[in-house]
PDB file of C-alpha atoms in Angstrom:
ATOM      1  CA  ALA A   1      -8.922  43.441   1.847  1.00 75.00           C
ATOM      2  CA  GLN A   2      -6.210  43.016  -0.729  1.00 78.00           C
ATOM      3  CA  LYS A   3      -6.955  41.202  -3.943  1.00 89.00           C
ATOM      4  CA  ILE A   4      -4.780  39.879  -6.755  1.00 95.00           C
ATOM      5  CA  THR A   5      -6.184  39.295 -10.240  1.00 96.00           C
ATOM      6  CA  GLN A   6      -4.615  37.291 -13.030  1.00 97.00           C
ATOM      7  CA  THR A   7      -7.008  37.422 -15.967  1.00 95.00           C
ATOM      8  CA  GLN A   8      -5.193  35.066 -18.334  1.00 95.00           C
ATOM      9  CA  PRO A   9      -5.910  31.421 -17.513  1.00 93.00           C
ATOM     10  CA  GLY A  10      -3.549  30.274 -20.262  1.00 95.00           C
ATOM     11  CA  MET A  11      -0.963  31.792 -22.557  1.00 96.00           C
ATOM     12  CA  PHE A  12       0.770  30.251 -25.549  1.00 97.00           C
ATOM     13  CA  VAL A  13       4.085  31.421 -26.984  1.00 97.00           C
ATOM     14  CA  GLN A  14       6.762  30.111 -29.317  1.00 97.00           C
ATOM     15  CA  GLU A  15      10.348  29.617 -28.292  1.00 97.00           C
ATOM     16  CA  LYS A  16      12.496  32.760 -28.359  1.00 97.00           C
ATOM     17  CA  GLU A  17       9.480  35.067 -28.296  1.00 97.00           C
ATOM     18  CA  ALA A  18       8.710  37.413 -25.424  1.00 97.00           C
ATOM     19  CA  VAL A  19       5.535  37.039 -23.372  1.00 98.00           C
ATOM     20  CA  THR A  20       3.753  39.233 -20.836  1.00 98.00           C
ATOM     21  CA  LEU A  21       1.721  37.770 -17.993  1.00 98.00           C
ATOM     22  CA  ASP A  22      -0.767  40.188 -16.485  1.00 98.00           C
ATOM     23  CA  CYS A  23      -1.326  40.908 -12.813  1.00 98.00           C
ATOM     24  CA  THR A  24      -3.394  43.606 -11.153  1.00 97.00           C
ATOM     25  CA  TYR A  25      -3.877  44.191  -7.458  1.00 96.00           C
ATOM     26  CA  ASP A  26      -6.230  46.093  -5.243  1.00 94.00           C
ATOM     27  CA  THR A  27      -4.998  47.658  -2.017  1.00 91.00           C
ATOM     28  CA  SER A  28      -5.168  50.851  -0.017  1.00 89.00           C
ATOM     29  CA  ASP A  29      -1.784  50.128   1.582  1.00 87.00           C
ATOM     30  CA  GLN A  30       1.127  52.428   0.784  1.00 87.00           C
ATOM     31  CA  SER A  31       3.843  49.909   1.559  1.00 87.00           C
ATOM     32  CA  TYR A  32       3.745  46.460  -0.020  1.00 90.00           C
ATOM     33  CA  GLY A  33       5.669  43.987  -2.091  1.00 91.00           C
ATOM     34  CA  LEU A  34       4.830  42.137  -5.284  1.00 93.00           C
ATOM     35  CA  PHE A  35       6.261  38.752  -6.201  1.00 94.00           C
ATOM     36  CA  TRP A  36       6.146  36.353  -9.108  1.00 97.00           C
ATOM     37  CA  TYR A  37       6.572  32.621  -8.643  1.00 97.00           C
ATOM     38  CA  LYS A  38       6.851  29.792 -11.158  1.00 98.00           C
ATOM     39  CA  GLN A  39       5.280  26.411 -10.417  1.00 96.00           C
ATOM     40  CA  PRO A  40       6.293  23.591 -12.785  1.00 95.00           C
ATOM     41  CA  SER A  41       4.285  20.392 -12.959  1.00 92.00           C
ATOM     42  CA  SER A  42       6.512  18.946 -10.228  1.00 89.00           C
ATOM     43  CA  GLY A  43       4.808  21.302  -7.784  1.00 89.00           C
ATOM     44  CA  GLU A  44       7.519  23.383  -6.173  1.00 90.00           C
ATOM     45  CA  MET A  45       7.085  27.171  -6.077  1.00 94.00           C
ATOM     46  CA  ILE A  46      10.143  28.896  -7.496  1.00 96.00           C
ATOM     47  CA  PHE A  47      10.758  32.575  -6.687  1.00 95.00           C
ATOM     48  CA  LEU A  48      11.376  34.645  -9.809  1.00 97.00           C
ATOM     49  CA  ILE A  49      11.277  38.351  -9.062  1.00 95.00           C
ATOM     50  CA  TYR A  50      10.301  40.970  -6.467  1.00 93.00           C
ATOM     51  CA  GLN A  51       9.134  44.596  -6.666  1.00 93.00           C
ATOM     52  CA  GLY A  52       8.699  46.864  -3.669  1.00 90.00           C
ATOM     53  CA  SER A  53       6.026  49.533  -3.771  1.00 91.00           C
ATOM     54  CA  TYR A  54       8.605  52.269  -3.218  1.00 90.00           C
ATOM     55  CA  ASP A  55      11.043  50.977  -5.820  1.00 88.00           C
ATOM     56  CA  GLU A  56      11.258  53.543  -8.598  1.00 87.00           C
ATOM     57  CA  GLN A  57      12.827  51.241 -11.139  1.00 93.00           C
ATOM     58  CA  ASN A  58      11.282  48.100 -12.543  1.00 94.00           C
ATOM     59  CA  ALA A  59      12.856  44.920 -11.190  1.00 94.00           C
ATOM     60  CA  THR A  60      14.823  42.678 -13.528  1.00 96.00           C
ATOM     61  CA  GLU A  61      16.311  39.204 -13.000  1.00 95.00           C
ATOM     62  CA  GLY A  62      17.927  37.727 -16.063  1.00 97.00           C
ATOM     63  CA  ARG A  63      15.196  37.044 -18.636  1.00 97.00           C
ATOM     64  CA  TYR A  64      12.494  38.177 -16.211  1.00 98.00           C
ATOM     65  CA  SER A  65      11.383  41.748 -15.750  1.00 97.00           C
ATOM     66  CA  LEU A  66       8.496  43.238 -13.866  1.00 97.00           C
ATOM     67  CA  ASN A  67       6.544  46.035 -15.525  1.00 96.00           C
ATOM     68  CA  PHE A  68       5.373  47.928 -12.434  1.00 96.00           C
ATOM     69  CA  GLN A  69       2.732  50.620 -12.953  1.00 95.00           C
ATOM     70  CA  LYS A  70       1.812  51.801  -9.483  1.00 94.00           C
ATOM     71  CA  ALA A  71      -0.958  54.191 -10.489  1.00 93.00           C
ATOM     72  CA  ARG A  72      -2.647  51.442 -12.479  1.00 95.00           C
ATOM     73  CA  LYS A  73      -1.926  48.893  -9.736  1.00 95.00           C
ATOM     74  CA  SER A  74      -0.427  46.462 -12.181  1.00 97.00           C
ATOM     75  CA  ALA A  75       2.682  44.308 -11.945  1.00 97.00           C
ATOM     76  CA  ASN A  76       3.050  42.393 -15.179  1.00 98.00           C
ATOM     77  CA  LEU A  77       5.785  39.799 -15.659  1.00 98.00           C
ATOM     78  CA  VAL A  78       7.711  39.930 -18.914  1.00 98.00           C
ATOM     79  CA  ILE A  79       9.684  36.864 -19.971  1.00 98.00           C
ATOM     80  CA  SER A  80      12.071  37.537 -22.817  1.00 95.00           C
ATOM     81  CA  ALA A  81      13.341  34.873 -25.205  1.00 95.00           C
ATOM     82  CA  SER A  82      11.014  32.123 -23.982  1.00 97.00           C
ATOM     83  CA  GLN A  83      12.413  28.627 -23.546  1.00 97.00           C
ATOM     84  CA  LEU A  84      10.661  25.258 -23.466  1.00 97.00           C
ATOM     85  CA  GLY A  85      11.537  25.014 -19.786  1.00 96.00           C
ATOM     86  CA  ASP A  86       9.450  28.100 -19.078  1.00 98.00           C
ATOM     87  CA  SER A  87       6.276  26.051 -19.539  1.00 98.00           C
ATOM     88  CA  ALA A  88       4.666  26.144 -16.097  1.00 97.00           C
ATOM     89  CA  MET A  89       2.063  27.870 -13.956  1.00 97.00           C
ATOM     90  CA  TYR A  90       2.955  31.439 -12.944  1.00 98.00           C
ATOM     91  CA  PHE A  91       1.591  33.120  -9.841  1.00 98.00           C
ATOM     92  CA  CYS A  92       1.554  36.772  -8.931  1.00 97.00           C
ATOM     93  CA  ALA A  93       1.517  37.440  -5.189  1.00 95.00           C
ATOM     94  CA  PHE A  94       1.007  40.464  -2.953  1.00 93.00           C
ATOM     95  CA  ALA A  95       2.627  40.958   0.436  1.00 90.00           C
ATOM     96  CA  PRO A  96       1.415  43.702   2.780  1.00 84.00           C
ATOM     97  CA  ARG A  97       4.036  45.579   4.748  1.00 75.00           C
ATOM     98  CA  ASP A  98       1.865  47.604   7.102  1.00 63.00           C
ATOM     99  CA  GLN A  99       0.801  44.765   9.354  1.00 61.00           C
ATOM    100  CA  ALA A 100       2.429  42.077  11.435  1.00 56.00           C
ATOM    101  CA  GLY A 101       1.477  39.222   9.164  1.00 59.00           C
ATOM    102  CA  THR A 102       3.368  39.215   5.901  1.00 76.00           C
ATOM    103  CA  ALA A 103       1.859  36.178   4.255  1.00 87.00           C
ATOM    104  CA  LEU A 104       1.515  36.221   0.509  1.00 92.00           C
ATOM    105  CA  ILE A 105      -1.836  36.658  -1.182  1.00 93.00           C
ATOM    106  CA  PHE A 106      -1.765  34.794  -4.477  1.00 96.00           C
ATOM    107  CA  GLY A 107      -3.656  35.188  -7.710  1.00 96.00           C
ATOM    108  CA  LYS A 108      -5.211  32.207  -9.454  1.00 95.00           C
ATOM    109  CA  GLY A 109      -2.262  31.796 -11.772  1.00 97.00           C
ATOM    110  CA  THR A 110      -1.589  31.715 -15.503  1.00 97.00           C
ATOM    111  CA  THR A 111      -0.514  28.581 -17.338  1.00 97.00           C
ATOM    112  CA  LEU A 112       2.235  29.327 -19.844  1.00 98.00           C
ATOM    113  CA  SER A 113       2.886  26.891 -22.679  1.00 97.00           C
ATOM    114  CA  VAL A 114       6.007  27.341 -24.789  1.00 97.00           C
ATOM    115  CA  SER A 115       6.220  25.473 -28.085  1.00 96.00           C
ATOM    116  CA  SER A 116       9.138  24.863 -30.431  1.00 93.00           C
TER     117      SER A 116
ATOM    118  CA  GLU B   1      22.512  26.498   1.027  1.00 67.00           C
ATOM    119  CA  ALA B   2      19.884  23.832   1.604  1.00 83.00           C
ATOM    120  CA  GLY B   3      16.310  24.736   0.728  1.00 91.00           C
ATOM    121  CA  VAL B   4      13.095  24.155   2.615  1.00 95.00           C
ATOM    122  CA  ALA B   5      12.562  20.457   3.289  1.00 96.00           C
ATOM    123  CA  GLN B   6       9.175  18.804   3.565  1.00 97.00           C
ATOM    124  CA  SER B   7       7.999  15.274   4.141  1.00 97.00           C
ATOM    125  CA  PRO B   8       6.265  13.197   3.106  1.00 97.00           C
ATOM    126  CA  ARG B   9       5.954  14.213  -0.542  1.00 96.00           C
ATOM    127  CA  TYR B  10       2.753  12.263  -1.040  1.00 97.00           C
ATOM    128  CA  LYS B  11       0.124  10.928   1.328  1.00 97.00           C
ATOM    129  CA  ILE B  12      -3.121   9.085   0.703  1.00 98.00           C
ATOM    130  CA  ILE B  13      -5.537   8.600   3.593  1.00 97.00           C
ATOM    131  CA  GLU B  14      -9.192   7.873   4.119  1.00 97.00           C
ATOM    132  CA  LYS B  15     -11.579  10.475   5.474  1.00 96.00           C
ATOM    133  CA  ARG B  16     -11.695  10.770   9.238  1.00 97.00           C
ATOM    134  CA  GLN B  17      -8.087   9.567   9.539  1.00 97.00           C
ATOM    135  CA  SER B  18      -5.358  11.810  10.851  1.00 97.00           C
ATOM    136  CA  VAL B  19      -2.200  12.946   9.060  1.00 98.00           C
ATOM    137  CA  ALA B  20       0.887  15.002   9.896  1.00 98.00           C
ATOM    138  CA  PHE B  21       3.289  16.937   7.703  1.00 98.00           C
ATOM    139  CA  TRP B  22       6.791  18.052   8.603  1.00 97.00           C
ATOM    140  CA  CYS B  23       8.774  21.091   7.483  1.00 97.00           C
ATOM    141  CA  ASN B  24      12.365  22.145   8.050  1.00 96.00           C
ATOM    142  CA  PRO B  25      12.975  25.758   6.939  1.00 94.00           C
ATOM    143  CA  ILE B  26      16.105  27.278   5.502  1.00 91.00           C
ATOM    144  CA  SER B  27      18.710  27.616   8.235  1.00 89.00           C
ATOM    145  CA  GLY B  28      18.413  30.918  10.053  1.00 86.00           C
ATOM    146  CA  HIS B  29      14.974  31.812   8.700  1.00 88.00           C
ATOM    147  CA  ALA B  30      12.837  32.937  11.608  1.00 88.00           C
ATOM    148  CA  THR B  31       9.518  33.100   9.776  1.00 90.00           C
ATOM    149  CA  LEU B  32       7.711  29.967   8.650  1.00 94.00           C
ATOM    150  CA  TYR B  33       4.468  29.679   6.733  1.00 95.00           C
ATOM    151  CA  TRP B  34       2.090  26.841   5.892  1.00 97.00           C
ATOM    152  CA  TYR B  35      -0.057  27.271   2.799  1.00 97.00           C
ATOM    153  CA  GLN B  36      -2.806  25.093   1.342  1.00 98.00           C
ATOM    154  CA  GLN B  37      -3.070  24.888  -2.441  1.00 97.00           C
ATOM    155  CA  ILE B  38      -6.221  23.316  -3.831  1.00 96.00           C
ATOM    156  CA  LEU B  39      -5.995  22.111  -7.427  1.00 93.00           C
ATOM    157  CA  GLY B  40      -6.362  24.970  -9.892  1.00 90.00           C
ATOM    158  CA  GLN B  41      -5.948  27.720  -7.301  1.00 93.00           C
ATOM    159  CA  GLY B  42      -3.181  29.773  -5.790  1.00 95.00           C
ATOM    160  CA  PRO B  43      -1.847  28.889  -2.342  1.00 96.00           C
ATOM    161  CA  LYS B  44      -3.694  30.232   0.696  1.00 96.00           C
ATOM    162  CA  LEU B  45      -2.127  30.863   4.074  1.00 95.00           C
ATOM    163  CA  LEU B  46      -3.024  28.531   6.899  1.00 97.00           C
ATOM    164  CA  ILE B  47      -0.622  29.738   9.577  1.00 96.00           C
ATOM    165  CA  GLN B  48       2.448  31.942  10.003  1.00 93.00           C
ATOM    166  CA  PHE B  49       5.078  31.550  12.735  1.00 92.00           C
ATOM    167  CA  GLN B  50       7.722  34.022  13.834  1.00 89.00           C
ATOM    168  CA  ASN B  51      10.307  31.903  15.663  1.00 88.00           C
ATOM    169  CA  ASN B  52       8.028  29.675  17.764  1.00 85.00           C
ATOM    170  CA  GLY B  53       5.173  32.165  18.128  1.00 91.00           C
ATOM    171  CA  VAL B  54       2.051  32.328  15.973  1.00 92.00           C
ATOM    172  CA  VAL B  55       1.678  35.563  13.990  1.00 90.00           C
ATOM    173  CA  ASP B  56      -1.434  34.716  11.981  1.00 90.00           C
ATOM    174  CA  ASP B  57      -3.666  31.654  12.171  1.00 94.00           C
ATOM    175  CA  SER B  58      -6.919  33.367  11.232  1.00 92.00           C
ATOM    176  CA  GLN B  59      -7.503  31.046   8.261  1.00 93.00           C
ATOM    177  CA  LEU B  60      -6.598  27.808   9.991  1.00 96.00           C
ATOM    178  CA  PRO B  61      -9.645  25.534  10.532  1.00 95.00           C
ATOM    179  CA  LYS B  62      -8.853  25.030  14.180  1.00 95.00           C
ATOM    180  CA  ASP B  63     -11.478  22.365  14.732  1.00 96.00           C
ATOM    181  CA  ARG B  64      -9.385  19.944  12.680  1.00 97.00           C
ATOM    182  CA  PHE B  65      -6.038  21.565  11.873  1.00 98.00           C
ATOM    183  CA  SER B  66      -3.218  22.218  14.303  1.00 97.00           C
ATOM    184  CA  ALA B  67       0.373  23.320  13.876  1.00 97.00           C
ATOM    185  CA  GLU B  68       3.361  23.820  16.083  1.00 96.00           C
ATOM    186  CA  ARG B  69       6.899  25.031  15.764  1.00 95.00           C
ATOM    187  CA  LEU B  70       8.788  23.893  18.782  1.00 83.00           C
ATOM    188  CA  LYS B  71      12.217  25.467  19.361  1.00 85.00           C
ATOM    189  CA  GLY B  72      11.583  27.887  16.502  1.00 84.00           C
ATOM    190  CA  VAL B  73      12.950  25.623  13.773  1.00 91.00           C
ATOM    191  CA  ASP B  74      11.036  22.595  12.459  1.00 95.00           C
ATOM    192  CA  SER B  75       7.271  22.667  12.201  1.00 97.00           C
ATOM    193  CA  THR B  76       4.512  20.090  11.969  1.00 97.00           C
ATOM    194  CA  LEU B  77       1.017  20.542  10.574  1.00 98.00           C
ATOM    195  CA  LYS B  78      -1.645  18.041  11.596  1.00 98.00           C
ATOM    196  CA  ILE B  79      -5.126  17.324  10.311  1.00 98.00           C
ATOM    197  CA  GLN B  80      -7.478  15.325  12.507  1.00 97.00           C
ATOM    198  CA  PRO B  81      -9.949  14.146  11.296  1.00 96.00           C
ATOM    199  CA  ALA B  82      -9.406  14.667   7.579  1.00 97.00           C
ATOM    200  CA  LYS B  83     -12.232  15.536   5.209  1.00 97.00           C
ATOM    201  CA  LEU B  84     -12.471  15.034   1.457  1.00 97.00           C
ATOM    202  CA  GLU B  85     -12.066  18.785   0.906  1.00 96.00           C
ATOM    203  CA  ASP B  86      -8.650  18.690   2.586  1.00 97.00           C
ATOM    204  CA  SER B  87      -7.213  17.081  -0.551  1.00 98.00           C
ATOM    205  CA  ALA B  88      -4.603  19.609  -1.628  1.00 97.00           C
ATOM    206  CA  VAL B  89      -0.904  20.364  -1.731  1.00 97.00           C
ATOM    207  CA  TYR B  90       0.447  21.657   1.568  1.00 98.00           C
ATOM    208  CA  LEU B  91       3.341  24.026   1.046  1.00 97.00           C
ATOM    209  CA  CYS B  92       5.790  25.193   3.659  1.00 97.00           C
ATOM    210  CA  ALA B  93       7.770  28.389   3.132  1.00 95.00           C
ATOM    211  CA  SER B  94      10.317  30.328   5.128  1.00 93.00           C
ATOM    212  CA  SER B  95      11.736  33.819   5.048  1.00 90.00           C
ATOM    213  CA  ASP B  96      14.041  36.185   6.906  1.00 76.00           C
ATOM    214  CA  PRO B  97      12.369  38.200   9.658  1.00 56.00           C
ATOM    215  CA  PRO B  98      10.980  41.682   8.956  1.00 53.00           C
ATOM    216  CA  GLY B  99      13.782  44.184   8.839  1.00 50.00           C
ATOM    217  CA  GLY B 100      16.168  41.658   7.377  1.00 54.00           C
ATOM    218  CA  SER B 101      17.809  42.013   4.000  1.00 49.00           C
ATOM    219  CA  THR B 102      14.901  40.341   2.277  1.00 57.00           C
ATOM    220  CA  ASP B 103      11.581  38.792   3.219  1.00 76.00           C
ATOM    221  CA  THR B 104      11.236  36.766   0.068  1.00 87.00           C
ATOM    222  CA  GLN B 105       9.525  33.491   0.866  1.00 91.00           C
ATOM    223  CA  TYR B 106      11.194  30.300  -0.295  1.00 93.00           C
ATOM    224  CA  PHE B 107       9.016  27.254  -0.675  1.00 95.00           C
ATOM    225  CA  GLY B 108       9.543  23.577  -0.096  1.00 96.00           C
ATOM    226  CA  PRO B 109       8.469  20.897  -2.599  1.00 95.00           C
ATOM    227  CA  GLY B 110       5.097  20.456  -0.907  1.00 96.00           C
ATOM    228  CA  THR B 111       3.121  17.470   0.343  1.00 97.00           C
ATOM    229  CA  ARG B 112       0.352  16.264  -1.925  1.00 96.00           C
ATOM    230  CA  LEU B 113      -2.507  14.951   0.232  1.00 98.00           C
ATOM    231  CA  THR B 114      -5.311  12.839  -1.188  1.00 97.00           C
ATOM    232  CA  VAL B 115      -8.274  12.073   1.067  1.00 97.00           C
ATOM    233  CA  LEU B 116     -10.463   9.198  -0.130  1.00 97.00           C
TER     234      LEU B 116
END
Protein backbone atom coordinates (compact mmCIF):
# COMPACT_ATOMS: atom_id res chain seq x y z
CA ALA A 1 0.00 0.00 0.00
CA GLN A 2 1.16 3.50 -0.74
CA LYS A 3 2.31 5.72 2.08
CA ILE A 4 3.09 9.43 2.33
CA THR A 5 5.37 10.79 5.05
CA GLN A 6 5.76 14.39 6.11
CA THR A 7 8.28 14.45 8.95
CA GLN A 8 8.09 18.13 9.86
CA PRO A 9 5.09 18.88 12.09
CA GLY A 10 5.93 22.58 12.08
CA MET A 11 8.25 24.93 10.24
CA PHE A 12 9.08 28.55 11.00
CA VAL A 13 10.44 31.05 8.49
CA GLN A 14 10.82 34.80 8.17
CA GLU A 15 9.25 36.82 5.42
CA LYS A 16 11.16 36.83 2.12
CA GLU A 17 13.13 33.70 3.03
CA ALA A 18 12.80 30.42 1.16
CA VAL A 19 11.53 27.29 2.88
CA THR A 20 11.48 23.60 1.97
CA LEU A 21 8.74 21.28 3.16
CA ASP A 22 9.67 17.62 3.04
CA CYS A 23 7.63 14.77 1.61
CA THR A 24 8.60 11.17 0.97
CA TYR A 25 6.43 8.43 -0.45
CA ASP A 26 6.50 4.68 -0.66
CA THR A 27 5.10 2.90 -3.70
CA SER A 28 5.90 0.13 -6.14
CA ASP A 29 3.79 1.79 -8.84
CA GLN A 30 5.53 3.12 -11.94
CA SER A 31 2.87 5.66 -12.83
CA TYR A 32 1.63 8.12 -10.22
CA GLY A 33 1.14 11.76 -9.44
CA LEU A 34 2.25 13.92 -6.54
CA PHE A 35 0.38 16.99 -5.35
CA TRP A 36 0.81 19.72 -2.79
CA TYR A 37 -2.14 21.47 -1.21
CA LYS A 38 -2.34 24.44 1.15
CA GLN A 39 -4.97 24.54 3.89
CA PRO A 40 -5.37 27.91 5.64
CA SER A 41 -7.16 28.17 8.96
CA SER A 42 -10.42 28.73 7.06
CA GLY A 43 -10.30 25.08 6.04
CA GLU A 44 -10.39 24.98 2.26
CA MET A 45 -7.79 22.87 0.44
CA ILE A 46 -6.02 24.92 -2.20
CA PHE A 47 -4.16 23.15 -5.02
CA LEU A 48 -0.59 24.41 -5.39
CA ILE A 49 1.44 22.18 -7.68
CA TYR A 50 1.53 18.80 -9.44
CA GLN A 51 4.33 16.44 -10.52
CA GLY A 52 3.82 13.35 -12.64
CA SER A 53 6.10 10.39 -12.13
CA TYR A 54 7.23 10.51 -15.75
CA ASP A 55 7.85 14.25 -15.80
CA GLU A 56 11.56 14.81 -16.29
CA GLN A 57 11.57 18.41 -15.16
CA ASN A 58 10.62 19.66 -11.73
CA ALA A 59 7.25 21.41 -11.65
CA THR A 60 7.10 25.12 -10.92
CA GLU A 61 4.12 27.43 -10.29
CA GLY A 62 5.06 30.97 -9.45
CA ARG A 63 6.81 30.97 -6.06
CA TYR A 64 6.24 27.23 -5.66
CA SER A 65 8.52 24.56 -7.01
CA LEU A 66 8.61 20.84 -6.47
CA ASN A 67 11.99 19.20 -5.94
CA PHE A 68 11.25 15.74 -7.35
CA GLN A 69 13.85 13.03 -6.71
CA LYS A 70 12.32 9.84 -8.06
CA ALA A 71 15.06 7.47 -6.96
CA ARG A 72 14.83 8.78 -3.41
CA LYS A 73 11.02 8.86 -3.60
CA SER A 74 10.88 12.41 -2.39
CA ALA A 75 8.79 15.35 -3.56
CA ASN A 76 9.73 18.37 -1.49
CA LEU A 77 7.90 21.68 -1.87
CA VAL A 78 10.04 24.80 -2.07
CA ILE A 79 8.41 28.16 -1.39
CA SER A 80 10.56 31.09 -2.40
CA ALA A 81 10.25 34.57 -0.91
CA SER A 82 7.81 33.59 1.84
CA GLN A 83 4.90 35.90 2.59
CA LEU A 84 2.77 36.26 5.72
CA GLY A 85 -0.14 34.81 3.76
CA ASP A 86 1.77 31.57 3.30
CA SER A 87 1.14 30.68 6.94
CA ALA A 88 -1.03 27.56 6.72
CA MET A 89 -1.00 23.78 6.82
CA TYR A 90 0.61 22.12 3.79
CA PHE A 91 -0.25 18.62 2.63
CA CYS A 92 1.62 16.36 0.27
CA ALA A 93 -0.58 13.85 -1.54
CA PHE A 94 -0.02 10.80 -3.73
CA ALA A 95 -2.32 9.67 -6.52
CA PRO A 96 -1.93 6.22 -8.08
CA ARG A 97 -2.41 5.95 -11.82
CA ASP A 98 -2.39 2.19 -12.28
CA GLN A 99 -5.80 1.49 -10.81
CA ALA A 100 -9.36 2.62 -11.32
CA GLY A 101 -9.57 4.64 -8.15
CA THR A 102 -7.52 7.80 -8.25
CA ALA A 103 -8.22 9.17 -4.81
CA LEU A 104 -5.48 11.10 -3.10
CA ILE A 105 -3.50 9.65 -0.23
CA PHE A 106 -2.45 12.48 2.05
CA GLY A 107 0.39 12.92 4.49
CA LYS A 108 -0.20 14.29 7.97
CA GLY A 109 0.75 17.79 6.95
CA THR A 110 3.26 20.45 7.97
CA THR A 111 2.26 23.69 9.64
CA LEU A 112 4.17 26.64 8.20
CA SER A 113 4.42 29.86 10.19
CA VAL A 114 5.80 32.95 8.49
CA SER A 115 6.83 35.88 10.67
CA SER A 116 7.67 39.48 9.79
CA GLU B 1 -15.47 29.33 -13.28
CA ALA B 2 -17.35 28.48 -10.10
CA GLY B 3 -15.61 26.19 -7.64
CA VAL B 4 -16.90 23.22 -5.71
CA ALA B 5 -19.85 24.20 -3.52
CA GLN B 6 -20.71 22.55 -0.23
CA SER B 7 -23.38 23.08 2.36
CA PRO B 8 -23.83 23.49 5.19
CA ARG B 9 -20.49 24.94 6.29
CA TYR B 10 -21.03 24.00 9.92
CA LYS B 11 -23.27 21.50 11.65
CA ILE B 12 -23.63 20.56 15.30
CA ILE B 13 -25.69 17.49 16.20
CA GLU B 14 -26.05 15.09 19.08
CA LYS B 15 -24.89 11.50 18.85
CA ARG B 16 -27.35 9.09 17.29
CA GLN B 17 -28.90 11.88 15.20
CA SER B 18 -28.67 11.89 11.43
CA VAL B 19 -27.06 14.51 9.19
CA ALA B 20 -26.67 15.12 5.46
CA PHE B 21 -24.12 17.09 3.49
CA TRP B 22 -24.48 18.38 -0.05
CA CYS B 23 -21.87 18.94 -2.75
CA ASN B 24 -22.05 20.51 -6.19
CA PRO B 25 -18.86 19.88 -8.21
CA ILE B 26 -17.23 22.09 -10.78
CA SER B 27 -19.31 22.08 -13.95
CA GLY B 28 -18.29 19.28 -16.28
CA HIS B 29 -16.23 17.36 -13.73
CA ALA B 30 -17.22 13.72 -13.93
CA THR B 31 -15.34 12.50 -10.87
CA LEU B 32 -16.44 13.41 -7.37
CA TYR B 33 -14.82 12.50 -4.08
CA TRP B 34 -15.84 12.73 -0.43
CA TYR B 35 -13.04 12.90 2.12
CA GLN B 36 -13.12 12.93 5.92
CA GLN B 37 -10.53 15.05 7.71
CA ILE B 38 -10.18 14.49 11.44
CA LEU B 39 -8.48 17.30 13.36
CA GLY B 40 -4.71 17.15 13.01
CA GLN B 41 -4.72 14.64 10.16
CA GLY B 42 -4.77 14.64 6.40
CA PRO B 43 -8.02 13.94 4.55
CA LYS B 44 -9.00 10.32 3.97
CA LEU B 45 -11.19 9.10 1.14
CA LEU B 46 -14.68 7.95 1.98
CA ILE B 47 -16.09 7.43 -1.50
CA GLN B 48 -15.31 8.20 -5.14
CA PHE B 49 -17.90 8.54 -7.92
CA GLN B 50 -17.35 8.51 -11.67
CA ASN B 51 -20.47 10.16 -13.10
CA ASN B 52 -23.18 8.46 -11.02
CA GLY B 53 -21.33 5.18 -10.45
CA VAL B 54 -19.24 4.28 -7.41
CA VAL B 55 -15.55 3.67 -8.16
CA ASP B 56 -14.27 3.16 -4.62
CA ASP B 57 -16.20 2.99 -1.36
CA SER B 58 -13.89 0.57 0.44
CA GLN B 59 -13.29 3.00 3.33
CA LEU B 60 -16.88 4.10 3.79
CA PRO B 61 -18.40 2.82 7.07
CA LYS B 62 -21.46 1.46 5.34
CA ASP B 63 -23.32 0.63 8.52
CA ARG B 64 -23.82 4.35 9.14
CA PHE B 65 -22.59 6.29 6.11
CA SER B 66 -24.27 6.45 2.72
CA ALA B 67 -23.71 8.58 -0.35
CA GLU B 68 -25.36 9.06 -3.68
CA ARG B 69 -24.79 11.03 -6.82
CA LEU B 70 -27.99 11.07 -8.76
CA LYS B 71 -27.80 12.28 -12.37
CA GLY B 72 -24.01 12.39 -12.13
CA VAL B 73 -23.81 15.95 -10.80
CA ASP B 74 -24.69 16.85 -7.20
CA SER B 75 -23.93 14.46 -4.38
CA THR B 76 -25.15 13.96 -0.84
CA LEU B 77 -23.36 12.23 2.02
CA LYS B 78 -25.44 11.03 4.96
CA ILE B 79 -24.53 9.79 8.41
CA GLN B 80 -27.14 7.88 10.38
CA PRO B 81 -26.74 7.48 13.32
CA ALA B 82 -23.81 9.77 14.10
CA LYS B 83 -21.13 8.86 16.62
CA LEU B 84 -18.77 11.11 18.54
CA GLU B 85 -15.85 9.95 16.38
CA ASP B 86 -17.59 11.30 13.27
CA SER B 87 -16.67 14.83 14.35
CA ALA B 88 -14.53 16.02 11.45
CA VAL B 89 -14.45 18.19 8.36
CA TYR B 90 -16.10 16.57 5.36
CA LEU B 91 -14.50 17.69 2.13
CA CYS B 92 -15.91 17.26 -1.34
CA ALA B 93 -13.61 17.40 -4.36
CA SER B 94 -14.05 17.03 -8.09
CA SER B 95 -11.79 16.39 -11.04
CA ASP B 96 -11.81 15.74 -14.77
CA PRO B 97 -12.15 12.09 -15.75
CA PRO B 98 -9.06 9.95 -16.39
CA GLY B 99 -7.65 10.71 -19.79
CA GLY B 100 -8.68 14.33 -19.56
CA SER B 101 -6.26 17.23 -19.63
CA THR B 102 -5.78 17.07 -15.89
CA ASP B 103 -7.05 15.03 -12.97
CA THR B 104 -6.15 17.58 -10.35
CA GLN B 105 -8.73 17.50 -7.59
CA TYR B 106 -10.33 20.78 -6.59
CA PHE B 107 -11.85 20.97 -3.15
CA GLY B 108 -14.87 22.70 -1.72
CA PRO B 109 -14.78 24.69 1.54
CA GLY B 110 -15.82 21.67 3.59
CA THR B 111 -18.48 21.01 6.21
CA ARG B 112 -17.31 21.05 9.80
CA LEU B 113 -19.35 18.50 11.78
CA THR B 114 -19.40 18.45 15.56
CA VAL B 115 -21.12 15.52 17.27
CA LEU B 116 -21.94 16.10 20.94
